[in-house]
PDB file of C-alpha atoms in Angstrom:
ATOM      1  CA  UNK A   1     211.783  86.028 276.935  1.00 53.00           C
ATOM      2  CA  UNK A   2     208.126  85.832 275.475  1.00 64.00           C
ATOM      3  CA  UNK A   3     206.713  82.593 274.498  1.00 76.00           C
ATOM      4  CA  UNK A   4     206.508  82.416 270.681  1.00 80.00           C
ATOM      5  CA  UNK A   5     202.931  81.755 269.372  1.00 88.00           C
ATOM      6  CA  UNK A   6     201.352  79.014 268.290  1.00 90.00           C
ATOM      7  CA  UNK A   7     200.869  78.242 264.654  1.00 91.00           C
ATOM      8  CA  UNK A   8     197.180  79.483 263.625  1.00 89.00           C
ATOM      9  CA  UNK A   9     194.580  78.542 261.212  1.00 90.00           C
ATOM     10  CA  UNK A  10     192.978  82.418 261.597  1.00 89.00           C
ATOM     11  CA  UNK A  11     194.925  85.133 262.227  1.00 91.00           C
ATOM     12  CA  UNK A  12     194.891  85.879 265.776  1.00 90.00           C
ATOM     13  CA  UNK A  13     193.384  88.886 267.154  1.00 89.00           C
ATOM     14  CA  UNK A  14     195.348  92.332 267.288  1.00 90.00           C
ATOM     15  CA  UNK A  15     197.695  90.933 264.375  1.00 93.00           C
ATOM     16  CA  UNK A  16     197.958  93.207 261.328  1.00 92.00           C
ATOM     17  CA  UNK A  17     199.964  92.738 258.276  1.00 93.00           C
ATOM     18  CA  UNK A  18     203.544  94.480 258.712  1.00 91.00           C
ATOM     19  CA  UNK A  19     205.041  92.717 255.375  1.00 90.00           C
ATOM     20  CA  UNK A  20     204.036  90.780 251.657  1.00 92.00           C
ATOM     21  CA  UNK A  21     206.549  89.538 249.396  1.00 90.00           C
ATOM     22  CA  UNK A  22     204.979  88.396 245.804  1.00 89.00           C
ATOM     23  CA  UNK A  23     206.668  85.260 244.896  1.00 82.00           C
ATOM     24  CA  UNK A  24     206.770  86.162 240.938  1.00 81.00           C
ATOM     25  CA  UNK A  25     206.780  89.838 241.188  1.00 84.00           C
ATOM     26  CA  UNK A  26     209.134  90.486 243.704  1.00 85.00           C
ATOM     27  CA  UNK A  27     212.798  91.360 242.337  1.00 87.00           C
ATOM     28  CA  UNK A  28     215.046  91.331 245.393  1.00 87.00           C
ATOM     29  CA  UNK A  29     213.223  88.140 246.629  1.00 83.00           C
ATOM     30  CA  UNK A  30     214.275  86.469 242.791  1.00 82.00           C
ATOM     31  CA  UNK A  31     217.237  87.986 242.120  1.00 87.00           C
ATOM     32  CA  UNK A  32     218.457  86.353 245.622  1.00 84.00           C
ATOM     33  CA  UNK A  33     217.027  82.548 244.312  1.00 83.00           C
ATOM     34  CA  UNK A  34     218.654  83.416 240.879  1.00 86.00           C
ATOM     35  CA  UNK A  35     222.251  84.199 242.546  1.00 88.00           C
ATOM     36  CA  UNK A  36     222.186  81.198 245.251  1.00 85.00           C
ATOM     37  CA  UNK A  37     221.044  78.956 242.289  1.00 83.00           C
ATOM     38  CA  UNK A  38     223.801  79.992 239.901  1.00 88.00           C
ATOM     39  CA  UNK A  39     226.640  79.997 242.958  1.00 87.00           C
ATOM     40  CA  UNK A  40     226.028  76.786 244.050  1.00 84.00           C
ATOM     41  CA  UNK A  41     226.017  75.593 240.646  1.00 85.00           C
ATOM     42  CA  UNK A  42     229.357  76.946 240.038  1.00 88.00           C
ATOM     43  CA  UNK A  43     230.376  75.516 242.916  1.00 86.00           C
ATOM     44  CA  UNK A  44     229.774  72.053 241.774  1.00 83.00           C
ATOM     45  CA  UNK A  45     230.972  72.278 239.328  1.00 83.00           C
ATOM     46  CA  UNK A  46     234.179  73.092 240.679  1.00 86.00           C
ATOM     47  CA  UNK A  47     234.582  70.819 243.404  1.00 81.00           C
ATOM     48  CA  UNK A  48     233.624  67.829 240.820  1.00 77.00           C
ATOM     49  CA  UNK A  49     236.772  68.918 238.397  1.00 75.00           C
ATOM     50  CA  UNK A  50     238.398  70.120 241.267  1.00 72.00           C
ATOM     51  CA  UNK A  51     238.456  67.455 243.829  1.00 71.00           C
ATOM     52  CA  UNK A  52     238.242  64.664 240.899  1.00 74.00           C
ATOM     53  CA  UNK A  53     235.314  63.035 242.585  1.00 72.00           C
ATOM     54  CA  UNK A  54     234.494  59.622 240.924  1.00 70.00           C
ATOM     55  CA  UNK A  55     231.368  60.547 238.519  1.00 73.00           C
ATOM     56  CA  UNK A  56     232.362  58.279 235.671  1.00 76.00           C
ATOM     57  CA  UNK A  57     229.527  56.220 234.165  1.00 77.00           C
ATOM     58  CA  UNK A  58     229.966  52.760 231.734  1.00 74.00           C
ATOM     59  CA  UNK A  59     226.336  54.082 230.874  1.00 77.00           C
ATOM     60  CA  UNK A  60     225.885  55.896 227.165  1.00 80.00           C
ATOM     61  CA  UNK A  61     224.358  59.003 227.117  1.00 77.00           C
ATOM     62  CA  UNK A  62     220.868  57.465 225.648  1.00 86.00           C
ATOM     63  CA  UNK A  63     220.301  56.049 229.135  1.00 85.00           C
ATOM     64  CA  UNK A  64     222.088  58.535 231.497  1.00 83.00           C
ATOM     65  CA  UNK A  65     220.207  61.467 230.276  1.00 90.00           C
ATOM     66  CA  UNK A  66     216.665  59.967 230.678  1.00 91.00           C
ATOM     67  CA  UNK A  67     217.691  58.553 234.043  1.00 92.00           C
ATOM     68  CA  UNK A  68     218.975  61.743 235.222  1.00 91.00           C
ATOM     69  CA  UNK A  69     215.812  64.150 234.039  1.00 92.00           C
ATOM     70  CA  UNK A  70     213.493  61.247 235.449  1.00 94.00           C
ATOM     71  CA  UNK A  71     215.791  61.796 238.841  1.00 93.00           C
ATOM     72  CA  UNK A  72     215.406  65.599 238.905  1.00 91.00           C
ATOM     73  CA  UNK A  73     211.399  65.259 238.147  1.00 89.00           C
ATOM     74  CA  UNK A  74     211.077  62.882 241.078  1.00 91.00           C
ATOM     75  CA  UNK A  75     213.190  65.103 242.956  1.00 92.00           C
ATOM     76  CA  UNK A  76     211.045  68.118 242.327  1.00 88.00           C
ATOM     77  CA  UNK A  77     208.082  65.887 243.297  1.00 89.00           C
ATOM     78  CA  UNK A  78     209.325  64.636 246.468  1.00 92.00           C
ATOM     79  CA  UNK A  79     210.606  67.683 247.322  1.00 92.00           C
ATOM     80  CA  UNK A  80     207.132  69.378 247.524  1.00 91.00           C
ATOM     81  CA  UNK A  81     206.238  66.837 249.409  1.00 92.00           C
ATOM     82  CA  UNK A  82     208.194  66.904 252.301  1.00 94.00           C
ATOM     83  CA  UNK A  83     207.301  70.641 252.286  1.00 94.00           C
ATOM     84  CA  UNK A  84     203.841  69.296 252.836  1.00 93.00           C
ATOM     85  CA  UNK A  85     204.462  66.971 255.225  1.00 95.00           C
ATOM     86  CA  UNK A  86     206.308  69.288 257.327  1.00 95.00           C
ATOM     87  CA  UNK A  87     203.625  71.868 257.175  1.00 93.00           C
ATOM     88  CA  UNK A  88     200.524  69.021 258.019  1.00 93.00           C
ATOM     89  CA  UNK A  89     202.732  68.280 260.729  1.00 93.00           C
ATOM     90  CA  UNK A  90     203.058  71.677 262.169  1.00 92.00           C
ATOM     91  CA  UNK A  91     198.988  72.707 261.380  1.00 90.00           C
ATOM     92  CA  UNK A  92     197.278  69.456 261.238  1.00 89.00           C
ATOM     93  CA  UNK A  93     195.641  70.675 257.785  1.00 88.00           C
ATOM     94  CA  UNK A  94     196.467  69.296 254.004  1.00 90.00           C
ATOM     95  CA  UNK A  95     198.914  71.859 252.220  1.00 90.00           C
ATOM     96  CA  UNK A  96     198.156  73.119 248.177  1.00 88.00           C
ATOM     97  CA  UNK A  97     200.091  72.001 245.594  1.00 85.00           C
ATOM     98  CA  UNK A  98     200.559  74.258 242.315  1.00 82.00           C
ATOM     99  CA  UNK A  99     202.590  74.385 239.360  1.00 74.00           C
ATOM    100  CA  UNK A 100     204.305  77.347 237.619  1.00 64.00           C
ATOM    101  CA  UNK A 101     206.463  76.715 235.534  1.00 58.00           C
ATOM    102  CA  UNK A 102     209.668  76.135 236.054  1.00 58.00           C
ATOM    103  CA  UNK A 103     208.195  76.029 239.589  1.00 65.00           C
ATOM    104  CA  UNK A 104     206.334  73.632 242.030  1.00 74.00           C
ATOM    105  CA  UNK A 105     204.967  75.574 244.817  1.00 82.00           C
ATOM    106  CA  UNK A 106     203.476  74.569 248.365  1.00 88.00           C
ATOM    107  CA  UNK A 107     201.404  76.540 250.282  1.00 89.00           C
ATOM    108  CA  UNK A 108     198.638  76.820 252.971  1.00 92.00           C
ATOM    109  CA  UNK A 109     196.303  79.243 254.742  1.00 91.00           C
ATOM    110  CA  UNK A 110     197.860  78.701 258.089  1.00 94.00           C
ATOM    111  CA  UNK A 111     199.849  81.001 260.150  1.00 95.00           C
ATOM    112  CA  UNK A 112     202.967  79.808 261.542  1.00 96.00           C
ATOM    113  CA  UNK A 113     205.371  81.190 263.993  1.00 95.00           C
ATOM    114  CA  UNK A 114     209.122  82.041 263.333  1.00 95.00           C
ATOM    115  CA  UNK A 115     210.838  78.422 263.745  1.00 94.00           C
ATOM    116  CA  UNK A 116     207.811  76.664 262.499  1.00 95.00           C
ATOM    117  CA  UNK A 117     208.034  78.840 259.335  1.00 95.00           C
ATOM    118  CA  UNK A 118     212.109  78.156 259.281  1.00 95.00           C
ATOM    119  CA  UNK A 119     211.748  74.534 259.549  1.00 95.00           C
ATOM    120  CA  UNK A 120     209.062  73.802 257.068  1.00 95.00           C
ATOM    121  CA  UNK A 121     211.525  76.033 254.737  1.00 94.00           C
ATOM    122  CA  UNK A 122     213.945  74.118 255.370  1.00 95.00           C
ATOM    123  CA  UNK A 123     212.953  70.276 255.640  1.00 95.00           C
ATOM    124  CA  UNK A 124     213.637  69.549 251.993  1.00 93.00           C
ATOM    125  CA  UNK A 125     217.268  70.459 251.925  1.00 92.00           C
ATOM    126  CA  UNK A 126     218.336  68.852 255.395  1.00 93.00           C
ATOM    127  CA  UNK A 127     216.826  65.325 254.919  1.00 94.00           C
ATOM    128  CA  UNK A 128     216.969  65.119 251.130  1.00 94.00           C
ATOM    129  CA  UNK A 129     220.214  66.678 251.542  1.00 92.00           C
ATOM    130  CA  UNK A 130     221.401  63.478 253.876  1.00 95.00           C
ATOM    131  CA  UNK A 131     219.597  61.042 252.016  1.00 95.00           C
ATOM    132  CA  UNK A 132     221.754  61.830 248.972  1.00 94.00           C
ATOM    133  CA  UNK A 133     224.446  62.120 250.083  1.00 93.00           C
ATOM    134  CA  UNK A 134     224.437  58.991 251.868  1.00 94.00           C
ATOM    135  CA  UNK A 135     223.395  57.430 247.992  1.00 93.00           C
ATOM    136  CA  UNK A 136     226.427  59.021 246.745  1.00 89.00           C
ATOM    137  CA  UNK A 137     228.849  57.421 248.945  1.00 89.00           C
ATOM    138  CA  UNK A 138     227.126  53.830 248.903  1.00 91.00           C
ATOM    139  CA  UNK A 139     225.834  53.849 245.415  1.00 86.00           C
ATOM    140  CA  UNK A 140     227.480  51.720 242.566  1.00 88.00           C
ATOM    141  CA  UNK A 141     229.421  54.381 240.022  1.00 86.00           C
ATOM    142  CA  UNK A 142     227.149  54.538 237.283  1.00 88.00           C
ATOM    143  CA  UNK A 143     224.394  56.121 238.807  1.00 89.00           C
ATOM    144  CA  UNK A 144     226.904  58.526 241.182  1.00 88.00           C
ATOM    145  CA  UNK A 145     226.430  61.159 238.035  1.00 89.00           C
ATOM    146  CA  UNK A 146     222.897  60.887 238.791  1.00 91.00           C
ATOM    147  CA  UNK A 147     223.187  61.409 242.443  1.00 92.00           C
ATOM    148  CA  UNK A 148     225.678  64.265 242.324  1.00 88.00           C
ATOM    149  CA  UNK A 149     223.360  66.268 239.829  1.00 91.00           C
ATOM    150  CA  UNK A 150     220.409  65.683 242.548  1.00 93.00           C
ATOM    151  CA  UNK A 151     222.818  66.726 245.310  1.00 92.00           C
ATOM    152  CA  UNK A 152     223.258  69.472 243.512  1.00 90.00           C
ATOM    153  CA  UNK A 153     220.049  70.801 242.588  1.00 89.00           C
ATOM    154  CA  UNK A 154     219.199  69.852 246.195  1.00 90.00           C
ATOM    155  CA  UNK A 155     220.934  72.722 247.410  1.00 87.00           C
ATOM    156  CA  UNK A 156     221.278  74.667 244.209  1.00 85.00           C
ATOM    157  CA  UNK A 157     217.776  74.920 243.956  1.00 81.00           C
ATOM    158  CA  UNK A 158     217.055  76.050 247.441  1.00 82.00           C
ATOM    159  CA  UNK A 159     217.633  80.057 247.150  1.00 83.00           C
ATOM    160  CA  UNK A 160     214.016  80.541 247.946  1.00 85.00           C
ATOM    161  CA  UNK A 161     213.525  78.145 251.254  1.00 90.00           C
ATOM    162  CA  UNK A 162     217.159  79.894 252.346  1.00 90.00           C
ATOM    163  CA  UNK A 163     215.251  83.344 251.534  1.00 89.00           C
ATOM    164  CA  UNK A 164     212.194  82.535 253.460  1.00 92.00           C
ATOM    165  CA  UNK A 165     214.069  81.013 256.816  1.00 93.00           C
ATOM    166  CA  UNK A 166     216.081  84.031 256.867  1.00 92.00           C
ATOM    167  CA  UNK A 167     213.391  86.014 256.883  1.00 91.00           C
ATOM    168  CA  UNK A 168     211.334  84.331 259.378  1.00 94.00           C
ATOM    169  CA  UNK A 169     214.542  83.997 261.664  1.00 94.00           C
ATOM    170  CA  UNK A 170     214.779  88.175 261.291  1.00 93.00           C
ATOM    171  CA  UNK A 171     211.010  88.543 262.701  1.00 93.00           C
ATOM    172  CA  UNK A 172     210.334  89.826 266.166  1.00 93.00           C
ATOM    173  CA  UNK A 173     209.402  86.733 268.076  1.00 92.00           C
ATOM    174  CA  UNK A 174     206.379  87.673 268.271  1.00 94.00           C
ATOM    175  CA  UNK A 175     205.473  87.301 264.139  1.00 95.00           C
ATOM    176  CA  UNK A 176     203.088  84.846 262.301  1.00 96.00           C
ATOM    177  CA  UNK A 177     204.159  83.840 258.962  1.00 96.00           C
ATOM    178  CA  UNK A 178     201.956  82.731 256.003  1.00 95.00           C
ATOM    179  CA  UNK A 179     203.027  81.402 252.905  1.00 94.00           C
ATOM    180  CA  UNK A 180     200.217  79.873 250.665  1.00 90.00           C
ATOM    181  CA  UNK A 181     202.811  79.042 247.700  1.00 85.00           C
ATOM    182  CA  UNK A 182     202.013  82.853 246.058  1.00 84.00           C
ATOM    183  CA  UNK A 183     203.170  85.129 248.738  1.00 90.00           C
ATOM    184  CA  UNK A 184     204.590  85.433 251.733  1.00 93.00           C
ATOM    185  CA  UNK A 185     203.381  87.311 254.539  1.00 94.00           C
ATOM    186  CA  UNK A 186     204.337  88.580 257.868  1.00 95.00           C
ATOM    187  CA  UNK A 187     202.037  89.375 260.587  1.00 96.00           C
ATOM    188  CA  UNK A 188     202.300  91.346 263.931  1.00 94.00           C
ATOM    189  CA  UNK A 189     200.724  92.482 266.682  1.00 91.00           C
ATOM    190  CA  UNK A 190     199.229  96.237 266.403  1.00 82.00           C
ATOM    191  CA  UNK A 191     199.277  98.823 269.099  1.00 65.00           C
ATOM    192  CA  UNK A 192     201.642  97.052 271.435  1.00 49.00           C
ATOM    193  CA  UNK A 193     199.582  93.748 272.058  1.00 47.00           C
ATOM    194  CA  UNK A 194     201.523  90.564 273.247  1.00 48.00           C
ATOM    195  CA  UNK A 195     201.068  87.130 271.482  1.00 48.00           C
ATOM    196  CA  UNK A 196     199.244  85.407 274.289  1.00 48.00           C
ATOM    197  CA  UNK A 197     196.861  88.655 274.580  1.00 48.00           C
ATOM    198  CA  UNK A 198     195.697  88.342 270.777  1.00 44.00           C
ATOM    199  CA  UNK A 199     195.527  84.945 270.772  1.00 46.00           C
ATOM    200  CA  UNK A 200     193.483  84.780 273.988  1.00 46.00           C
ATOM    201  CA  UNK A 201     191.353  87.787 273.041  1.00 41.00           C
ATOM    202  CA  UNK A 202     190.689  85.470 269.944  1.00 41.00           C
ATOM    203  CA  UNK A 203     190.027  82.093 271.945  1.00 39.00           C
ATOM    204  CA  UNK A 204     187.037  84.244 273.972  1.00 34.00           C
ATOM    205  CA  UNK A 205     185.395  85.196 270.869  1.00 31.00           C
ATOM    206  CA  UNK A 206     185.314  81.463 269.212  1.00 33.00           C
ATOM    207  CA  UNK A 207     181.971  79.819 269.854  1.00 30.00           C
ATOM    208  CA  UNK A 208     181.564  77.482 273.337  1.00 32.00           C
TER     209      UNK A 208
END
């Protein structure tokens, strides 16, 4: 089995573009974070009637509903930033941050490989994902309404980090993945080159 290649701040040698997915423009790619977003929210929704989990609140709707959109904008917030944690601690650079709405975005210039690219996709949802739901068990039961919603939208609101691991986990082993929080792409070697041949061809033409 070839050794996977390292994560990049250049594009290796002998590495072409073989795919680019626009973030906005693409359909299939939204239409996929649309229909995860609206299943898991169904599903929620029905486990919570459902399974009669304990989401009553003595608190009146004037303070529930700030607390709960202050929640989800933290969320969003911290969210992001584990992306960019996970990413400066796979390329040892500082990530971009952007904003379009209803969207924050991370990105960077660096190429990653396959479970580099799956991981940073992915770091959110795992440890957020245990962190609330830990809350949710141990909290006290006015703010488990709170908690729920942010479980929730934790993996609700995920359709696009599920969509990018997939698609890194497809890639020949071989691939380099960039995603600088506007498109994705994925990069392979042309004419039949290995991984450790690009990225040694491009190690001999760096500057001594």
């Amino acid at each position: 089995m070839s050794r996977p290649p390292e994560n990049s701040l250049r594009l290796p040698t002998g590495y072409d573009c073989h795919l680019s997915i626009d973030l906005k423009k693409d359909r299939v790619f939204n239409r996929w974070v649309r229909a995860v977003f609206l299943g898991v929210a169904v599903a929620a929704v029905a486990a919570a009637l459902g399974l009669n989990f304990p989401l009553e609140t003595a608190w009146s709707p004037w303070v529930s509903v700030p607390v709960t959109v202050l929640a989800v904008l933290f969320y969003f917030s911290a969210h992001e930033a584990t992306h960019g944690l996970a990413l400066r601690g796979r390329t040892g650079i500082r990530p971009s941050y952007a904003f379009a709405f209803p969207f924050l975005t991370t990105g960077s210039p660096a190429y990653l490989n396959r479970g580099s690219t799956a991981f940073v996709a992915l770091a959110p949802r795992l440890a957020w994902g245990v962190l609330l739901l830990a809350a949710f068990l141990l909290a006290p039961a006015d703010v488990r309404l709170t908690l729920y919603v942010l479980l929730a939208l934790n993996f609700a609101g995920s359709g696009g980090d599920y969509a990018e691991a997939a698609l890194a986990l497809r890639q020949p082993p071989e691939a380099l993945i960039r995603d600088d929080g506007a498109e994705i792409g994925v990069f392979l070697p042309a004419g039949g080159h290995s991984p450790a041949e690009a990225q040694a061809a491009d190690a001999d033409r760096r500057p001594q």
